[in-house]
């Protein structure tokens, strides 16, 4: 079982010292969904929202969000990201849009938080651009799918060990 790393012996929050860690290629992918009304879903899909290209704007926002993760999450390290990619998929039967964010760097610490932030900011942007049509949208299932690199190596959702 893992231990909490962001607390010192006195229980105070600290930024983890990664100076002794090796630089490795690190990549993480996260995803999440936003559900909406049929009317809203169709308007996004057909480009009928008054604010413009919803997914194009959400893609840029997600990338920007991933790049600014250390400004939003207090104990995150500032990372030099070499890649941030946001992809979307329409889930017709559920009137949902799935967002997937992959972040990559070469460094001493992982990019899980950047991938998760990218997904969440992309979904928040969809909400912002569509709220005039549907204020009841729901963001859900935001989670890490996979991470690679570093001492712990590869981790994939669904392959966790029993505790």
Short mmCIF file of the C-alpha atoms (twelve columns), coordinates in Angstrom:
data_MODEL
# 
_entry.id   MODEL 
# 
loop_
_atom_site.group_PDB 
_atom_site.id 
_atom_site.type_symbol 
_atom_site.label_atom_id 
_atom_site.label_alt_id 
_atom_site.label_comp_id 
_atom_site.label_asym_id 
_atom_site.label_seq_id 
_atom_site.Cartn_x 
_atom_site.Cartn_y 
_atom_site.Cartn_z 
_atom_site.pdbx_PDB_model_num 
ATOM 1   C CA . UNK A 1   0.000   0.000  0.000   1 
ATOM 2   C CA . UNK A 2   1.274   3.475  -0.858  1 
ATOM 3   C CA . UNK A 3   1.990   6.197  1.635   1 
ATOM 4   C CA . UNK A 4   0.998   9.840  1.549   1 
ATOM 5   C CA . UNK A 5   4.011   11.795 0.315   1 
ATOM 6   C CA . UNK A 6   2.815   15.377 0.723   1 
ATOM 7   C CA . UNK A 7   3.104   15.441 4.531   1 
ATOM 8   C CA . UNK A 8   6.204   15.673 6.711   1 
ATOM 9   C CA . UNK A 9   6.754   13.937 10.076  1 
ATOM 10  C CA . UNK A 10  4.805   16.690 11.839  1 
ATOM 11  C CA . UNK A 11  1.824   16.265 9.494   1 
ATOM 12  C CA . UNK A 12  2.434   19.548 7.652   1 
ATOM 13  C CA . UNK A 13  1.793   19.781 3.921   1 
ATOM 14  C CA . UNK A 14  5.015   19.861 1.901   1 
ATOM 15  C CA . UNK A 15  6.078   19.850 -1.720  1 
ATOM 16  C CA . UNK A 16  7.843   16.534 -2.367  1 
ATOM 17  C CA . UNK A 17  11.591  16.883 -2.975  1 
ATOM 18  C CA . UNK A 18  12.243  15.207 -6.340  1 
ATOM 19  C CA . UNK A 19  15.803  16.472 -6.802  1 
ATOM 20  C CA . UNK A 20  17.341  13.005 -6.324  1 
ATOM 21  C CA . UNK A 21  14.982  11.293 -8.777  1 
ATOM 22  C CA . UNK A 22  16.089  10.421 -12.306 1 
ATOM 23  C CA . UNK A 23  14.688  12.135 -15.357 1 
ATOM 24  C CA . UNK A 24  12.513  9.691  -17.289 1 
ATOM 25  C CA . UNK A 25  9.896   9.959  -20.009 1 
ATOM 26  C CA . UNK A 26  6.573   10.274 -18.222 1 
ATOM 27  C CA . UNK A 27  3.127   10.140 -19.751 1 
ATOM 28  C CA . UNK A 28  -0.383  10.032 -18.330 1 
ATOM 29  C CA . UNK A 29  -3.839  9.765  -19.844 1 
ATOM 30  C CA . UNK A 30  -7.046  10.768 -18.077 1 
ATOM 31  C CA . UNK A 31  -10.663 10.903 -19.160 1 
ATOM 32  C CA . UNK A 32  -14.058 12.172 -18.111 1 
ATOM 33  C CA . UNK A 33  -17.541 12.742 -19.472 1 
ATOM 34  C CA . UNK A 34  -20.180 15.423 -19.509 1 
ATOM 35  C CA . UNK A 35  -23.805 14.447 -19.931 1 
ATOM 36  C CA . UNK A 36  -26.352 16.856 -21.344 1 
ATOM 37  C CA . UNK A 37  -29.832 17.132 -22.804 1 
ATOM 38  C CA . UNK A 38  -30.541 15.799 -26.287 1 
ATOM 39  C CA . UNK A 39  -31.061 19.373 -27.534 1 
ATOM 40  C CA . UNK A 40  -27.711 20.523 -26.175 1 
ATOM 41  C CA . UNK A 41  -25.907 17.421 -27.474 1 
ATOM 42  C CA . UNK A 42  -27.246 17.982 -30.993 1 
ATOM 43  C CA . UNK A 43  -26.302 21.671 -30.956 1 
ATOM 44  C CA . UNK A 44  -22.734 20.862 -29.944 1 
ATOM 45  C CA . UNK A 45  -22.509 18.116 -32.542 1 
ATOM 46  C CA . UNK A 46  -23.872 20.215 -35.398 1 
ATOM 47  C CA . UNK A 47  -22.084 23.443 -34.481 1 
ATOM 48  C CA . UNK A 48  -25.308 25.197 -33.491 1 
ATOM 49  C CA . UNK A 49  -24.125 26.811 -30.235 1 
ATOM 50  C CA . UNK A 50  -24.165 30.601 -30.315 1 
ATOM 51  C CA . UNK A 51  -20.765 30.838 -28.622 1 
ATOM 52  C CA . UNK A 52  -19.095 28.966 -31.500 1 
ATOM 53  C CA . UNK A 53  -16.959 25.830 -31.823 1 
ATOM 54  C CA . UNK A 54  -17.503 24.180 -28.443 1 
ATOM 55  C CA . UNK A 55  -15.038 21.306 -28.743 1 
ATOM 56  C CA . UNK A 56  -12.361 23.384 -30.472 1 
ATOM 57  C CA . UNK A 57  -12.498 25.909 -27.659 1 
ATOM 58  C CA . UNK A 58  -12.621 23.160 -25.012 1 
ATOM 59  C CA . UNK A 59  -9.545  21.525 -26.571 1 
ATOM 60  C CA . UNK A 60  -7.498  24.736 -26.298 1 
ATOM 61  C CA . UNK A 61  -8.779  25.359 -22.763 1 
ATOM 62  C CA . UNK A 62  -7.845  21.827 -21.693 1 
ATOM 63  C CA . UNK A 63  -4.328  22.233 -23.053 1 
ATOM 64  C CA . UNK A 64  -3.978  25.584 -21.303 1 
ATOM 65  C CA . UNK A 65  -5.329  24.098 -18.067 1 
ATOM 66  C CA . UNK A 66  -2.854  21.218 -18.149 1 
ATOM 67  C CA . UNK A 67  -0.004  23.689 -18.653 1 
ATOM 68  C CA . UNK A 68  -1.099  25.689 -15.588 1 
ATOM 69  C CA . UNK A 69  -1.714  22.798 -13.195 1 
ATOM 70  C CA . UNK A 70  0.995   23.910 -10.759 1 
ATOM 71  C CA . UNK A 71  -0.797  27.250 -10.373 1 
ATOM 72  C CA . UNK A 72  -4.058  25.511 -9.439  1 
ATOM 73  C CA . UNK A 73  -2.932  22.589 -7.280  1 
ATOM 74  C CA . UNK A 74  -0.762  23.944 -4.443  1 
ATOM 75  C CA . UNK A 75  1.835   21.167 -4.099  1 
ATOM 76  C CA . UNK A 76  2.299   20.284 -7.781  1 
ATOM 77  C CA . UNK A 77  5.694   20.869 -9.351  1 
ATOM 78  C CA . UNK A 78  6.053   23.179 -12.342 1 
ATOM 79  C CA . UNK A 79  6.581   20.875 -15.322 1 
ATOM 80  C CA . UNK A 80  7.928   21.493 -18.783 1 
ATOM 81  C CA . UNK A 81  5.317   19.595 -20.775 1 
ATOM 82  C CA . UNK A 82  6.417   18.231 -24.131 1 
ATOM 83  C CA . UNK A 83  2.918   17.145 -25.195 1 
ATOM 84  C CA . UNK A 84  -0.682  17.779 -24.241 1 
ATOM 85  C CA . UNK A 85  -3.391  16.277 -26.413 1 
ATOM 86  C CA . UNK A 86  -7.148  16.505 -25.887 1 
ATOM 87  C CA . UNK A 87  -9.541  14.265 -27.818 1 
ATOM 88  C CA . UNK A 88  -13.319 14.057 -27.724 1 
ATOM 89  C CA . UNK A 89  -15.823 11.346 -28.514 1 
ATOM 90  C CA . UNK A 90  -19.591 11.666 -28.817 1 
ATOM 91  C CA . UNK A 91  -21.484 9.000  -26.862 1 
ATOM 92  C CA . UNK A 92  -24.793 9.108  -28.761 1 
ATOM 93  C CA . UNK A 93  -26.888 6.738  -26.649 1 
ATOM 94  C CA . UNK A 94  -26.188 8.671  -23.438 1 
ATOM 95  C CA . UNK A 95  -25.991 12.229 -24.853 1 
ATOM 96  C CA . UNK A 96  -22.488 12.503 -23.430 1 
ATOM 97  C CA . UNK A 97  -19.189 13.849 -24.639 1 
ATOM 98  C CA . UNK A 98  -16.089 12.041 -23.466 1 
ATOM 99  C CA . UNK A 99  -12.862 13.998 -23.103 1 
ATOM 100 C CA . UNK A 100 -9.472  12.314 -23.013 1 
ATOM 101 C CA . UNK A 101 -6.240  14.151 -22.150 1 
ATOM 102 C CA . UNK A 102 -2.712  12.819 -22.589 1 
ATOM 103 C CA . UNK A 103 0.189   14.756 -21.079 1 
ATOM 104 C CA . UNK A 104 3.881   13.983 -21.514 1 
ATOM 105 C CA . UNK A 105 7.207   15.241 -20.188 1 
ATOM 106 C CA . UNK A 106 10.752  14.165 -19.516 1 
ATOM 107 C CA . UNK A 107 11.382  14.852 -15.864 1 
ATOM 108 C CA . UNK A 108 11.565  13.819 -12.241 1 
ATOM 109 C CA . UNK A 109 7.845   13.669 -11.474 1 
ATOM 110 C CA . UNK A 110 4.733   12.395 -13.191 1 
ATOM 111 C CA . UNK A 111 2.083   14.167 -15.234 1 
ATOM 112 C CA . UNK A 112 -1.053  12.555 -13.800 1 
ATOM 113 C CA . UNK A 113 -2.295  15.838 -12.345 1 
ATOM 114 C CA . UNK A 114 -1.748  17.645 -15.643 1 
ATOM 115 C CA . UNK A 115 -3.786  15.028 -17.536 1 
ATOM 116 C CA . UNK A 116 -6.577  15.157 -14.948 1 
ATOM 117 C CA . UNK A 117 -6.596  18.969 -14.953 1 
ATOM 118 C CA . UNK A 118 -6.679  19.052 -18.752 1 
ATOM 119 C CA . UNK A 119 -9.759  16.814 -18.811 1 
ATOM 120 C CA . UNK A 120 -11.566 18.781 -16.132 1 
ATOM 121 C CA . UNK A 121 -10.870 22.179 -17.722 1 
ATOM 122 C CA . UNK A 122 -12.025 20.882 -21.114 1 
ATOM 123 C CA . UNK A 123 -15.273 19.634 -19.543 1 
ATOM 124 C CA . UNK A 124 -15.754 22.896 -17.628 1 
ATOM 125 C CA . UNK A 125 -15.349 24.798 -20.889 1 
ATOM 126 C CA . UNK A 126 -18.027 22.665 -22.542 1 
ATOM 127 C CA . UNK A 127 -20.282 23.465 -19.595 1 
ATOM 128 C CA . UNK A 128 -19.542 27.191 -19.865 1 
ATOM 129 C CA . UNK A 129 -20.230 27.321 -23.593 1 
ATOM 130 C CA . UNK A 130 -23.458 25.294 -23.323 1 
ATOM 131 C CA . UNK A 131 -25.014 26.475 -20.058 1 
ATOM 132 C CA . UNK A 132 -27.476 28.767 -21.827 1 
ATOM 133 C CA . UNK A 133 -29.085 25.655 -23.348 1 
ATOM 134 C CA . UNK A 134 -28.652 23.194 -20.435 1 
ATOM 135 C CA . UNK A 135 -27.679 24.217 -16.909 1 
ATOM 136 C CA . UNK A 136 -28.194 20.624 -15.689 1 
ATOM 137 C CA . UNK A 137 -25.148 19.132 -17.437 1 
ATOM 138 C CA . UNK A 138 -23.165 16.727 -15.269 1 
ATOM 139 C CA . UNK A 139 -19.420 16.130 -15.341 1 
ATOM 140 C CA . UNK A 140 -18.592 12.615 -14.200 1 
ATOM 141 C CA . UNK A 141 -16.248 9.654  -14.271 1 
ATOM 142 C CA . UNK A 142 -13.121 11.825 -14.247 1 
ATOM 143 C CA . UNK A 143 -10.238 9.437  -13.697 1 
ATOM 144 C CA . UNK A 144 -6.709  8.448  -14.549 1 
ATOM 145 C CA . UNK A 145 -6.566  5.737  -17.215 1 
ATOM 146 C CA . UNK A 146 -2.840  5.131  -17.453 1 
ATOM 147 C CA . UNK A 147 0.548   6.480  -16.430 1 
ATOM 148 C CA . UNK A 148 4.035   5.471  -17.470 1 
ATOM 149 C CA . UNK A 149 7.543   6.372  -16.388 1 
ATOM 150 C CA . UNK A 150 9.342   6.886  -13.132 1 
ATOM 151 C CA . UNK A 151 10.239  4.349  -10.480 1 
ATOM 152 C CA . UNK A 152 6.711   2.904  -10.282 1 
ATOM 153 C CA . UNK A 153 6.633   2.207  -14.035 1 
ATOM 154 C CA . UNK A 154 3.350   1.499  -15.793 1 
ATOM 155 C CA . UNK A 155 -0.033  1.785  -14.080 1 
ATOM 156 C CA . UNK A 156 -3.336  1.114  -15.840 1 
ATOM 157 C CA . UNK A 157 -6.857  1.553  -14.506 1 
ATOM 158 C CA . UNK A 158 -8.488  -1.764 -13.688 1 
ATOM 159 C CA . UNK A 159 -5.182  -3.459 -12.952 1 
ATOM 160 C CA . UNK A 160 -4.901  -2.311 -9.337  1 
ATOM 161 C CA . UNK A 161 -3.761  -4.889 -6.808  1 
ATOM 162 C CA . UNK A 162 -6.148  -5.935 -4.065  1 
ATOM 163 C CA . UNK A 163 -5.389  -4.255 -0.753  1 
# 
